[in-house]
mmCIF file of C-alpha atoms and ligand atoms in Angstrom:
data_model
loop_
_atom_site.group_PDB
_atom_site.id
_atom_site.type_symbol
_atom_site.label_atom_id
_atom_site.label_comp_id
_atom_site.label_asym_id
_atom_site.label_seq_id
_atom_site.Cartn_x
_atom_site.Cartn_y
_atom_site.Cartn_z
ATOM 1 C CA MET Y 1 -36.647 140.184 14.452
ATOM 2 C CA ARG Y 2 -39.950 138.271 14.568
ATOM 3 C CA LYS Y 3 -41.009 137.132 11.103
ATOM 4 C CA VAL Y 4 -44.357 137.939 9.481
ATOM 5 C CA PRO Y 5 -45.464 134.616 7.971
ATOM 6 C CA PHE Y 6 -47.384 134.569 4.715
ATOM 7 C CA ILE Y 7 -50.047 132.522 6.466
ATOM 8 C CA ASP Y 8 -50.598 131.101 9.938
ATOM 9 C CA LEU Y 9 -53.651 128.914 10.541
ATOM 10 C CA GLY Y 10 -52.920 128.803 14.294
ATOM 11 C CA PRO Y 11 -55.336 131.545 15.387
ATOM 12 C CA GLN Y 12 -58.252 130.040 13.430
ATOM 13 C CA THR Y 13 -57.519 126.549 14.734
ATOM 14 C CA ALA Y 14 -57.316 127.810 18.316
ATOM 15 C CA ALA Y 15 -60.692 129.569 17.970
ATOM 16 C CA VAL Y 16 -62.571 126.400 17.018
ATOM 17 C CA LYS Y 17 -60.507 123.670 18.692
ATOM 18 C CA ALA Y 18 -62.821 123.110 21.682
ATOM 19 C CA ASP Y 19 -65.934 122.962 19.472
ATOM 20 C CA VAL Y 20 -64.282 120.595 17.016
ATOM 21 C CA LEU Y 21 -63.077 118.248 19.766
ATOM 22 C CA ARG Y 22 -66.560 118.180 21.294
ATOM 23 C CA LEU Y 23 -68.120 117.291 17.920
ATOM 24 C CA TRP Y 24 -65.417 114.716 17.234
ATOM 25 C CA GLU Y 25 -66.153 113.042 20.603
ATOM 26 C CA GLU Y 26 -69.808 112.750 19.512
ATOM 27 C CA LEU Y 27 -68.811 111.463 16.084
ATOM 28 C CA PHE Y 28 -66.429 108.875 17.522
ATOM 29 C CA ALA Y 29 -69.292 107.502 19.616
ATOM 30 C CA LYS Y 30 -71.393 107.125 16.457
ATOM 31 C CA SER Y 31 -68.607 106.119 14.018
ATOM 32 C CA ALA Y 32 -70.101 108.524 11.451
ATOM 33 C CA PHE Y 33 -66.816 108.752 9.569
ATOM 34 C CA SER Y 34 -67.749 108.794 5.880
ATOM 35 C CA GLY Y 35 -70.818 110.763 4.825
ATOM 36 C CA GLY Y 36 -73.630 110.467 7.371
ATOM 37 C CA GLU Y 37 -75.150 112.662 10.037
ATOM 38 C CA TYR Y 38 -72.395 115.272 10.427
ATOM 39 C CA VAL Y 39 -72.002 115.715 6.690
ATOM 40 C CA GLU Y 40 -75.751 116.241 6.321
ATOM 41 C CA ARG Y 41 -75.694 118.712 9.193
ATOM 42 C CA PHE Y 42 -72.926 120.740 7.558
ATOM 43 C CA GLU Y 43 -74.723 120.657 4.197
ATOM 44 C CA ARG Y 44 -77.794 122.220 5.866
ATOM 45 C CA GLU Y 45 -75.647 124.809 7.637
ATOM 46 C CA TRP Y 46 -73.850 125.749 4.414
ATOM 47 C CA VAL Y 47 -77.166 126.258 2.618
ATOM 48 C CA ALA Y 48 -78.372 128.407 5.531
ATOM 49 C CA TYR Y 49 -75.133 130.422 5.490
ATOM 50 C CA LEU Y 50 -75.414 131.105 1.765
ATOM 51 C CA GLY Y 51 -78.963 132.334 2.476
ATOM 52 C CA ALA Y 52 -80.059 131.755 -1.093
ATOM 53 C CA GLY Y 53 -83.737 131.124 -0.342
ATOM 54 C CA HIS Y 54 -85.770 128.081 -1.156
ATOM 55 C CA GLY Y 55 -84.466 125.098 -3.058
ATOM 56 C CA LEU Y 56 -80.704 125.463 -2.718
ATOM 57 C CA GLN Y 57 -78.947 122.172 -2.015
ATOM 58 C CA ALA Y 58 -75.383 121.600 -0.858
ATOM 59 C CA ILE Y 59 -73.537 118.382 -1.585
ATOM 60 C CA GLY Y 60 -70.376 117.939 0.460
ATOM 61 C CA CYS Y 61 -67.575 116.156 -1.328
ATOM 62 C CA SER Y 62 -63.915 115.207 -1.129
ATOM 63 C CA ASP Y 63 -62.318 118.413 -2.477
ATOM 64 C CA GLY Y 64 -62.840 121.472 -4.652
ATOM 65 C CA THR Y 65 -61.393 119.959 -7.823
ATOM 66 C CA THR Y 66 -63.744 116.995 -7.708
ATOM 67 C CA ALA Y 67 -66.615 119.410 -6.983
ATOM 68 C CA ILE Y 68 -66.072 120.984 -10.426
ATOM 69 C CA VAL Y 69 -65.773 117.575 -12.105
ATOM 70 C CA LEU Y 70 -69.024 116.459 -10.444
ATOM 71 C CA VAL Y 71 -70.834 119.592 -11.639
ATOM 72 C CA LEU Y 72 -69.663 119.316 -15.244
ATOM 73 C CA ARG Y 73 -70.323 115.579 -15.468
ATOM 74 C CA GLY Y 74 -73.646 116.078 -13.698
ATOM 75 C CA MET Y 75 -74.542 118.580 -16.440
ATOM 76 C CA GLY Y 76 -73.718 115.947 -19.049
ATOM 77 C CA ILE Y 77 -70.607 117.795 -20.198
ATOM 78 C CA GLY Y 78 -67.748 115.611 -21.432
ATOM 79 C CA PRO Y 79 -65.797 114.521 -24.514
ATOM 80 C CA GLY Y 80 -66.346 116.760 -27.546
ATOM 81 C CA ASP Y 81 -67.502 119.691 -25.399
ATOM 82 C CA GLU Y 82 -65.692 122.915 -24.588
ATOM 83 C CA VAL Y 83 -65.814 124.824 -21.329
ATOM 84 C CA VAL Y 84 -64.568 128.404 -21.094
ATOM 85 C CA CYS Y 85 -62.487 129.244 -18.036
ATOM 86 C CA PRO Y 86 -59.862 131.827 -17.084
ATOM 87 C CA PRO Y 87 -56.137 131.110 -17.505
ATOM 88 C CA THR Y 88 -55.680 133.046 -14.255
ATOM 89 C CA SER Y 89 -56.668 130.610 -11.517
ATOM 90 C CA TYR Y 90 -55.276 127.691 -9.626
ATOM 91 C CA PHE Y 91 -54.518 124.907 -12.131
ATOM 92 C CA ALA Y 92 -57.393 122.807 -10.744
ATOM 93 C CA THR Y 93 -60.096 124.868 -12.502
ATOM 94 C CA ALA Y 94 -58.997 123.841 -16.005
ATOM 95 C CA GLU Y 95 -57.752 120.477 -14.777
ATOM 96 C CA ALA Y 96 -61.297 119.660 -13.635
ATOM 97 C CA VAL Y 97 -62.651 120.517 -17.096
ATOM 98 C CA ALA Y 98 -60.142 118.105 -18.621
ATOM 99 C CA LEU Y 99 -60.881 115.436 -15.985
ATOM 100 C CA ALA Y 100 -64.558 115.643 -16.975
ATOM 101 C CA GLY Y 101 -63.391 114.791 -20.515
ATOM 102 C CA ALA Y 102 -64.081 118.240 -21.982
ATOM 103 C CA ARG Y 103 -61.647 120.749 -23.463
ATOM 104 C CA PRO Y 104 -60.812 123.877 -21.506
ATOM 105 C CA THR Y 105 -60.927 126.943 -23.741
ATOM 106 C CA PHE Y 106 -59.445 130.028 -22.180
ATOM 107 C CA ALA Y 107 -60.659 133.607 -22.270
ATOM 108 C CA ASP Y 108 -58.434 136.461 -21.163
ATOM 109 C CA VAL Y 109 -59.011 138.200 -17.858
ATOM 110 C CA ASP Y 110 -59.491 141.739 -16.678
ATOM 111 C CA ALA Y 111 -56.014 143.233 -16.304
ATOM 112 C CA ALA Y 112 -56.654 144.721 -12.866
ATOM 113 C CA THR Y 113 -58.569 141.897 -11.160
ATOM 114 C CA GLY Y 114 -57.580 138.652 -12.883
ATOM 115 C CA ASN Y 115 -61.271 137.734 -13.204
ATOM 116 C CA LEU Y 116 -62.827 136.723 -16.548
ATOM 117 C CA ASP Y 117 -63.381 139.601 -18.935
ATOM 118 C CA PRO Y 118 -66.898 139.058 -20.372
ATOM 119 C CA SER Y 119 -65.973 140.516 -23.778
ATOM 120 C CA GLN Y 120 -63.154 137.968 -24.047
ATOM 121 C CA VAL Y 121 -65.521 135.164 -23.048
ATOM 122 C CA GLU Y 122 -67.759 136.095 -25.959
ATOM 123 C CA ALA Y 123 -64.760 135.809 -28.302
ATOM 124 C CA ALA Y 124 -63.841 132.342 -26.974
ATOM 125 C CA LEU Y 125 -67.229 130.721 -27.646
ATOM 126 C CA THR Y 126 -67.608 128.120 -30.380
ATOM 127 C CA SER Y 127 -70.419 125.796 -31.440
ATOM 128 C CA ARG Y 128 -68.983 123.229 -28.997
ATOM 129 C CA THR Y 129 -69.025 125.482 -25.925
ATOM 130 C CA ARG Y 130 -71.352 124.143 -23.249
ATOM 131 C CA ALA Y 131 -70.430 126.087 -20.120
ATOM 132 C CA VAL Y 132 -68.477 128.952 -18.608
ATOM 133 C CA VAL Y 133 -66.654 128.478 -15.295
ATOM 134 C CA ALA Y 134 -66.136 131.830 -13.567
ATOM 135 C CA VAL Y 135 -63.541 131.941 -10.793
ATOM 136 C CA HIS Y 136 -63.976 134.480 -7.981
ATOM 137 C CA LEU Y 137 -60.235 135.032 -7.900
ATOM 138 C CA ALA Y 138 -58.609 135.803 -4.555
ATOM 139 C CA GLY Y 139 -62.071 136.336 -3.009
ATOM 140 C CA ARG Y 140 -63.278 138.989 -5.480
ATOM 141 C CA PRO Y 141 -66.611 138.212 -7.162
ATOM 142 C CA ALA Y 142 -66.436 137.781 -10.943
ATOM 143 C CA PRO Y 143 -68.819 139.889 -13.128
ATOM 144 C CA LEU Y 144 -71.724 137.454 -12.875
ATOM 145 C CA ASP Y 145 -74.435 139.656 -14.449
ATOM 146 C CA GLU Y 146 -72.477 140.066 -17.668
ATOM 147 C CA LEU Y 147 -71.506 136.383 -17.727
ATOM 148 C CA ARG Y 148 -75.107 135.322 -17.052
ATOM 149 C CA ALA Y 149 -76.287 137.472 -19.972
ATOM 150 C CA ILE Y 150 -73.789 135.779 -22.317
ATOM 151 C CA ALA Y 151 -74.676 132.311 -21.007
ATOM 152 C CA ASP Y 152 -78.409 132.943 -21.476
ATOM 153 C CA ARG Y 153 -77.952 134.376 -24.954
ATOM 154 C CA ARG Y 154 -75.885 131.370 -26.045
ATOM 155 C CA GLY Y 155 -77.687 128.625 -24.113
ATOM 156 C CA LEU Y 156 -74.694 127.837 -21.865
ATOM 157 C CA ARG Y 157 -74.467 126.736 -18.244
ATOM 158 C CA LEU Y 158 -72.741 129.139 -15.851
ATOM 159 C CA VAL Y 159 -70.673 127.623 -13.035
ATOM 160 C CA GLU Y 160 -68.971 129.523 -10.212
ATOM 161 C CA ASP Y 161 -65.655 128.220 -8.909
ATOM 162 C CA ALA Y 162 -65.967 129.845 -5.487
ATOM 163 C CA ALA Y 163 -62.990 127.977 -3.975
ATOM 164 C CA GLN Y 164 -61.396 131.269 -2.921
ATOM 165 C CA ALA Y 165 -64.539 133.208 -2.058
ATOM 166 C CA GLN Y 166 -66.525 131.728 0.847
ATOM 167 C CA GLY Y 167 -68.755 134.547 2.108
ATOM 168 C CA ALA Y 168 -68.022 136.978 -0.734
ATOM 169 C CA GLU Y 169 -71.092 138.850 -1.990
ATOM 170 C CA TYR Y 170 -72.204 139.996 -5.402
ATOM 171 C CA ARG Y 171 -74.970 142.621 -5.398
ATOM 172 C CA GLY Y 172 -75.766 141.723 -1.785
ATOM 173 C CA ARG Y 173 -75.972 137.945 -2.288
ATOM 174 C CA ARG Y 174 -73.380 135.329 -1.371
ATOM 175 C CA VAL Y 175 -71.475 133.844 -4.272
ATOM 176 C CA GLY Y 176 -71.610 130.175 -5.159
ATOM 177 C CA ALA Y 177 -75.408 130.153 -5.176
ATOM 178 C CA LEU Y 178 -75.753 132.726 -7.986
ATOM 179 C CA SER Y 179 -75.370 130.518 -11.064
ATOM 180 C CA ASP Y 180 -76.397 127.061 -12.290
ATOM 181 C CA ALA Y 181 -73.977 125.519 -9.789
ATOM 182 C CA GLY Y 182 -71.215 126.742 -7.496
ATOM 183 C CA THR Y 183 -68.229 124.817 -6.198
ATOM 184 C CA PHE Y 184 -66.169 125.297 -3.054
ATOM 185 C CA SER Y 185 -62.824 123.996 -1.903
ATOM 186 C CA PHE Y 186 -62.351 123.784 1.845
ATOM 187 C CA TYR Y 187 -58.594 123.218 1.596
ATOM 188 C CA PRO Y 188 -57.124 124.229 4.988
ATOM 189 C CA THR Y 189 -55.930 127.688 3.890
ATOM 190 C CA LYS Y 190 -59.239 128.746 2.315
ATOM 191 C CA ASN Y 191 -61.422 131.364 4.050
ATOM 192 C CA LEU Y 192 -63.442 128.393 5.289
ATOM 193 C CA GLY Y 193 -60.942 125.565 5.610
ATOM 194 C CA ALA Y 194 -61.106 121.980 6.871
ATOM 195 C CA PHE Y 195 -58.332 120.133 8.717
ATOM 196 C CA GLY Y 196 -57.537 118.307 5.484
ATOM 197 C CA GLU Y 197 -59.204 118.006 2.083
ATOM 198 C CA ALA Y 198 -62.881 118.852 1.612
ATOM 199 C CA GLY Y 199 -65.237 120.532 -0.857
ATOM 200 C CA ALA Y 200 -68.876 121.107 -1.785
ATOM 201 C CA VAL Y 201 -71.220 121.813 -4.662
ATOM 202 C CA VAL Y 202 -74.306 124.008 -4.314
ATOM 203 C CA THR Y 203 -77.134 124.240 -6.816
ATOM 204 C CA HIS Y 204 -80.829 125.105 -7.070
ATOM 205 C CA ASP Y 205 -81.255 122.443 -9.780
ATOM 206 C CA ALA Y 206 -82.786 119.435 -7.986
ATOM 207 C CA ALA Y 207 -82.090 116.962 -10.807
ATOM 208 C CA LEU Y 208 -78.452 118.061 -11.018
ATOM 209 C CA ALA Y 209 -78.126 117.804 -7.229
ATOM 210 C CA ALA Y 210 -79.473 114.246 -7.309
ATOM 211 C CA ARG Y 211 -76.974 113.203 -10.001
ATOM 212 C CA ILE Y 212 -74.065 114.791 -8.129
ATOM 213 C CA ARG Y 213 -75.152 113.195 -4.852
ATOM 214 C CA ALA Y 214 -75.110 109.821 -6.600
ATOM 215 C CA MET Y 215 -71.840 110.420 -8.439
ATOM 216 C CA ARG Y 216 -69.897 111.378 -5.317
ATOM 217 C CA ASP Y 217 -70.822 107.904 -4.012
ATOM 218 C CA HIS Y 218 -69.921 105.574 -6.924
ATOM 219 C CA GLY Y 219 -73.010 106.563 -8.885
ATOM 220 C CA GLN Y 220 -75.325 104.931 -6.355
ATOM 221 C CA THR Y 221 -78.948 106.076 -6.515
ATOM 222 C CA ALA Y 222 -80.089 103.479 -3.999
ATOM 223 C CA ARG Y 223 -78.160 100.940 -1.986
ATOM 224 C CA HIS Y 224 -76.338 98.620 -4.422
ATOM 225 C CA ARG Y 225 -77.856 100.345 -7.459
ATOM 226 C CA HIS Y 226 -75.119 102.128 -9.475
ATOM 227 C CA GLU Y 227 -76.641 104.229 -12.253
ATOM 228 C CA HIS Y 228 -73.509 106.161 -13.160
ATOM 229 C CA ILE Y 229 -69.776 105.583 -13.203
ATOM 230 C CA GLY Y 230 -69.031 107.928 -10.359
ATOM 231 C CA TYR Y 231 -66.310 108.521 -7.814
ATOM 232 C CA ASN Y 232 -65.409 107.826 -4.245
ATOM 233 C CA ALA Y 233 -65.758 111.515 -3.422
ATOM 234 C CA ARG Y 234 -67.663 111.592 -0.161
ATOM 235 C CA LEU Y 235 -67.001 114.272 2.467
ATOM 236 C CA HIS Y 236 -65.444 112.911 5.663
ATOM 237 C CA GLY Y 237 -67.524 113.254 8.816
ATOM 238 C CA MET Y 238 -64.525 114.579 10.751
ATOM 239 C CA GLN Y 239 -64.031 117.379 8.206
ATOM 240 C CA ALA Y 240 -67.755 118.213 8.265
ATOM 241 C CA CYS Y 241 -67.420 118.752 12.045
ATOM 242 C CA VAL Y 242 -64.541 121.183 11.461
ATOM 243 C CA LEU Y 243 -66.477 123.062 8.787
ATOM 244 C CA ALA Y 244 -69.622 123.247 10.939
ATOM 245 C CA SER Y 245 -67.548 124.680 13.803
ATOM 246 C CA LYS Y 246 -65.870 127.242 11.548
ATOM 247 C CA VAL Y 247 -68.976 128.509 9.701
ATOM 248 C CA ALA Y 248 -69.981 130.458 12.818
ATOM 249 C CA TRP Y 249 -66.689 132.372 12.557
ATOM 250 C CA LEU Y 250 -66.597 132.967 8.816
ATOM 251 C CA ASP Y 251 -68.219 136.425 8.744
ATOM 252 C CA ARG Y 252 -66.028 137.654 11.595
ATOM 253 C CA TRP Y 253 -62.910 136.307 9.882
ATOM 254 C CA ASN Y 254 -63.910 137.857 6.552
ATOM 255 C CA ASP Y 255 -64.544 141.213 8.283
ATOM 256 C CA GLU Y 256 -61.064 140.944 9.764
ATOM 257 C CA ARG Y 257 -59.587 140.184 6.340
ATOM 258 C CA ARG Y 258 -61.362 143.253 4.928
ATOM 259 C CA ALA Y 259 -60.081 145.471 7.754
ATOM 260 C CA LEU Y 260 -56.499 144.250 7.177
ATOM 261 C CA ALA Y 261 -56.875 144.918 3.429
ATOM 262 C CA GLU Y 262 -58.063 148.447 4.196
ATOM 263 C CA ARG Y 263 -55.065 148.947 6.475
ATOM 264 C CA TYR Y 264 -52.719 147.839 3.657
ATOM 265 C CA ARG Y 265 -54.402 150.303 1.324
ATOM 266 C CA ARG Y 266 -53.967 153.169 3.792
ATOM 267 C CA SER Y 267 -50.389 152.228 4.708
ATOM 268 C CA LEU Y 268 -49.354 151.892 1.063
ATOM 269 C CA GLU Y 269 -50.868 155.128 -0.211
ATOM 270 C CA GLY Y 270 -48.510 156.841 -2.633
ATOM 271 C CA VAL Y 271 -46.325 153.725 -3.097
ATOM 272 C CA PRO Y 272 -45.932 152.705 -6.758
ATOM 273 C CA VAL Y 273 -47.352 149.227 -6.260
ATOM 274 C CA GLY Y 274 -50.683 148.036 -7.700
ATOM 275 C CA LEU Y 275 -53.233 147.203 -5.008
ATOM 276 C CA PRO Y 276 -56.430 145.171 -5.478
ATOM 277 C CA PRO Y 277 -59.177 147.688 -6.228
ATOM 278 C CA GLU Y 278 -62.163 147.458 -3.859
ATOM 279 C CA PRO Y 279 -65.024 146.313 -6.131
ATOM 280 C CA MET Y 280 -68.253 148.272 -6.686
ATOM 281 C CA GLY Y 281 -71.434 146.366 -5.799
ATOM 282 C CA ALA Y 282 -69.558 143.396 -4.400
ATOM 283 C CA ARG Y 283 -67.947 142.290 -1.166
ATOM 284 C CA HIS Y 284 -64.384 141.088 -1.685
ATOM 285 C CA VAL Y 285 -63.276 138.693 1.084
ATOM 286 C CA TYR Y 286 -59.522 138.889 0.444
ATOM 287 C CA HIS Y 287 -58.621 135.220 0.418
ATOM 288 C CA LEU Y 288 -55.450 136.776 -0.967
ATOM 289 C CA PHE Y 289 -54.249 140.365 -0.898
ATOM 290 C CA ALA Y 290 -52.919 140.494 -4.444
ATOM 291 C CA ALA Y 291 -50.456 143.335 -5.002
ATOM 292 C CA ARG Y 292 -48.927 143.959 -8.457
ATOM 293 C CA THR Y 293 -45.544 145.161 -9.619
ATOM 294 C CA PRO Y 294 -43.347 144.470 -12.660
ATOM 295 C CA ARG Y 295 -40.517 144.116 -10.089
ATOM 296 C CA ARG Y 296 -42.254 141.185 -8.378
ATOM 297 C CA GLU Y 297 -39.196 138.935 -7.924
ATOM 298 C CA ALA Y 298 -37.055 141.730 -6.494
ATOM 299 C CA LEU Y 299 -39.827 142.867 -4.149
ATOM 300 C CA ALA Y 300 -40.413 139.274 -2.969
ATOM 301 C CA ALA Y 301 -36.668 138.891 -2.295
ATOM 302 C CA HIS Y 302 -36.559 142.196 -0.394
ATOM 303 C CA LEU Y 303 -39.548 141.185 1.727
ATOM 304 C CA ASP Y 304 -38.041 137.766 2.375
ATOM 305 C CA ALA Y 305 -34.816 139.439 3.545
ATOM 306 C CA SER Y 306 -36.964 141.652 5.794
ATOM 307 C CA GLY Y 307 -38.601 138.592 7.386
ATOM 308 C CA VAL Y 308 -41.890 138.854 5.471
ATOM 309 C CA GLY Y 309 -43.411 135.829 3.734
ATOM 310 C CA THR Y 310 -45.161 136.304 0.380
ATOM 311 C CA GLY Y 311 -46.778 134.111 -2.268
ATOM 312 C CA SER Y 312 -47.287 134.167 -6.022
ATOM 313 C CA HIS Y 313 -50.791 133.196 -7.204
ATOM 314 C CA TYR Y 314 -49.993 131.984 -9.782
ATOM 315 C CA PRO Y 315 -46.665 132.481 -11.566
ATOM 316 C CA THR Y 316 -47.551 130.466 -14.699
ATOM 317 C CA PRO Y 317 -50.931 131.052 -16.353
ATOM 318 C CA ILE Y 318 -52.767 127.781 -16.961
ATOM 319 C CA HIS Y 319 -52.607 127.930 -20.784
ATOM 320 C CA LEU Y 320 -48.791 127.828 -20.544
ATOM 321 C CA GLN Y 321 -48.627 124.859 -18.157
ATOM 322 C CA PRO Y 322 -46.904 121.810 -19.677
ATOM 323 C CA ALA Y 323 -49.964 119.653 -19.000
ATOM 324 C CA PHE Y 324 -51.941 121.786 -21.480
ATOM 325 C CA ALA Y 325 -49.199 122.024 -24.126
ATOM 326 C CA HIS Y 326 -51.387 119.901 -26.424
ATOM 327 C CA LEU Y 327 -53.853 122.798 -26.629
ATOM 328 C CA GLY Y 328 -51.173 124.679 -28.571
ATOM 329 C CA HIS Y 329 -51.280 128.054 -26.813
ATOM 330 C CA ARG Y 330 -48.206 130.239 -27.184
ATOM 331 C CA ARG Y 331 -46.920 133.031 -24.974
ATOM 332 C CA GLY Y 332 -48.848 136.163 -25.924
ATOM 333 C CA ALA Y 333 -52.169 134.334 -26.392
ATOM 334 C CA PHE Y 334 -53.711 135.902 -23.263
ATOM 335 C CA PRO Y 335 -51.665 139.024 -22.501
ATOM 336 C CA ASN Y 336 -53.572 140.185 -19.421
ATOM 337 C CA ALA Y 337 -53.345 136.757 -17.784
ATOM 338 C CA GLU Y 338 -49.635 136.573 -18.606
ATOM 339 C CA ARG Y 339 -48.954 139.998 -17.157
ATOM 340 C CA TYR Y 340 -50.960 139.197 -14.059
ATOM 341 C CA ALA Y 341 -48.940 135.994 -13.595
ATOM 342 C CA ALA Y 342 -45.679 137.917 -13.959
ATOM 343 C CA GLU Y 343 -46.597 140.764 -11.597
ATOM 344 C CA GLN Y 344 -48.879 139.372 -8.885
ATOM 345 C CA LEU Y 345 -47.507 139.126 -5.340
ATOM 346 C CA SER Y 346 -49.674 138.121 -2.383
ATOM 347 C CA LEU Y 347 -48.858 139.887 0.893
ATOM 348 C CA PRO Y 348 -49.566 138.305 4.306
ATOM 349 C CA LEU Y 349 -53.258 138.557 5.199
ATOM 350 C CA PHE Y 350 -55.119 136.092 7.438
ATOM 351 C CA PRO Y 351 -57.409 136.162 10.485
ATOM 352 C CA GLY Y 352 -55.249 136.670 13.533
ATOM 353 C CA LEU Y 353 -52.543 138.671 11.724
ATOM 354 C CA PRO Y 354 -51.780 141.535 14.127
ATOM 355 C CA PRO Y 355 -52.607 144.863 12.414
ATOM 356 C CA GLU Y 356 -49.143 146.142 13.383
ATOM 357 C CA ASP Y 357 -47.689 143.408 11.180
ATOM 358 C CA VAL Y 358 -49.480 144.970 8.206
ATOM 359 C CA ASP Y 359 -47.686 148.208 9.088
ATOM 360 C CA ARG Y 360 -44.370 146.336 9.211
ATOM 361 C CA VAL Y 361 -44.987 144.725 5.818
ATOM 362 C CA ALA Y 362 -46.051 148.074 4.372
ATOM 363 C CA ALA Y 363 -42.905 149.745 5.756
ATOM 364 C CA ALA Y 364 -40.749 147.094 4.066
ATOM 365 C CA VAL Y 365 -42.619 147.629 0.762
ATOM 366 C CA ARG Y 366 -42.087 151.395 1.089
ATOM 367 C CA GLU Y 367 -38.419 150.846 1.774
ATOM 368 C CA PHE Y 368 -38.101 148.770 -1.414
ATOM 369 C CA PHE Y 369 -39.634 151.532 -3.524
ATOM 370 C CA ASN Y 370 -37.785 154.259 -1.586
ATOM 371 C CA ALA Y 371 -41.172 155.797 -0.907
ATOM 372 C CA PRO Y 372 -41.188 158.162 2.086
ATOM 373 C CA ALA Y 373 -43.700 157.320 4.842
HETATM 374 C C1 PLP E 401 -59.797 128.614 -7.715
HETATM 375 C C2 PLP E 401 -59.614 127.204 -7.249
HETATM 376 N N1 PLP E 401 -60.281 126.219 -7.862
HETATM 377 C C3 PLP E 401 -60.177 124.944 -7.468
HETATM 378 C C4 PLP E 401 -59.370 124.586 -6.415
HETATM 379 C C5 PLP E 401 -59.231 123.139 -6.069
HETATM 380 O O1 PLP E 401 -59.654 122.829 -4.793
HETATM 381 P P1 PLP E 401 -59.033 121.560 -4.019
HETATM 382 O O2 PLP E 401 -57.613 121.864 -3.714
HETATM 383 O O3 PLP E 401 -59.884 121.475 -2.794
HETATM 384 O O4 PLP E 401 -59.202 120.389 -4.903
HETATM 385 C C6 PLP E 401 -58.672 125.591 -5.720
HETATM 386 C C7 PLP E 401 -57.848 125.337 -4.537
HETATM 387 O O5 PLP E 401 -56.977 124.639 -4.338
HETATM 388 C C8 PLP E 401 -58.785 126.918 -6.159
HETATM 389 O O6 PLP E 401 -58.101 127.908 -5.554
#
């Protein structure tokens, strides 16, 4: 029987291949490999896509982890400072806080969505807290209004880690551009993915943008003038060409993701498995279709035996990762994050997945739970 892969980038690559090759031919003629014309073009296109009105700037960079480091360091956050972030995310969110020299302090997440719970954020603040990094987990916008209110009340910066949420909307506006700074990863599997590593920062803060622009290029503010200790974190021209070619497809691909999610919801009605609730006032773009069950391992094994690929995002919450053992968190510190990590199972969902494959996956899930169709 044909397998249903967890992810297949083939259909997306096929859609843009001709455009990418045409742009690459142009780029080869100009040798614009690192930074340069094609990067600047993509930065303009990304600002236009986010549609955030006047003054938004995008700064392309090497990857989504470095994007967060650049933002925090650009804000002057470092040793002695604390940054609140969720324990439910890819490791890179908290890793970036630590790489900036600050201490990640965790706040528990909403049990159903895995996004930061604002009341828990409030409880995690100390006199050293300088910023909150909200992750739009799996493509679902975090509760930005509530987080903004806390940040304003306490004089904190609010950062969006929008690595998993390109094109998601919160109250009708695209995420990433709705806080002091937003960061994106364009890792190949993301909703907007490069053919390798890539990332970007967006911000309305012109001074912050200037610092980040310098820091991604060894702290250079003018040729041979290095004002900061920065990074070699420039975006590659070849990746910018891929991203520029894919932006035109992003809304269509996100619509397709949403339609597949809706099909899962319909096909799994009455099955005792937790499904990602469709948010009110926000547009979820289903980077992942995150199902939940306390029988996660057994369900994953059953699906694997049925030829269905799945993923776990992420099986160990960040506060329990060995790299953060020095922070001294014990099991039980963030119960919702720990339960989410134990129960979450991502089902196949990607542009180009035939809708009938969703039905096949759903039938295998039903079979596992002995739920009649
Ligand atoms: C939520 C989140 N933050 C940060 C990152 C880091 O991005 P990158 O892999 O491009 O460094 C990722 C993706 O890998 C992510 O999913």
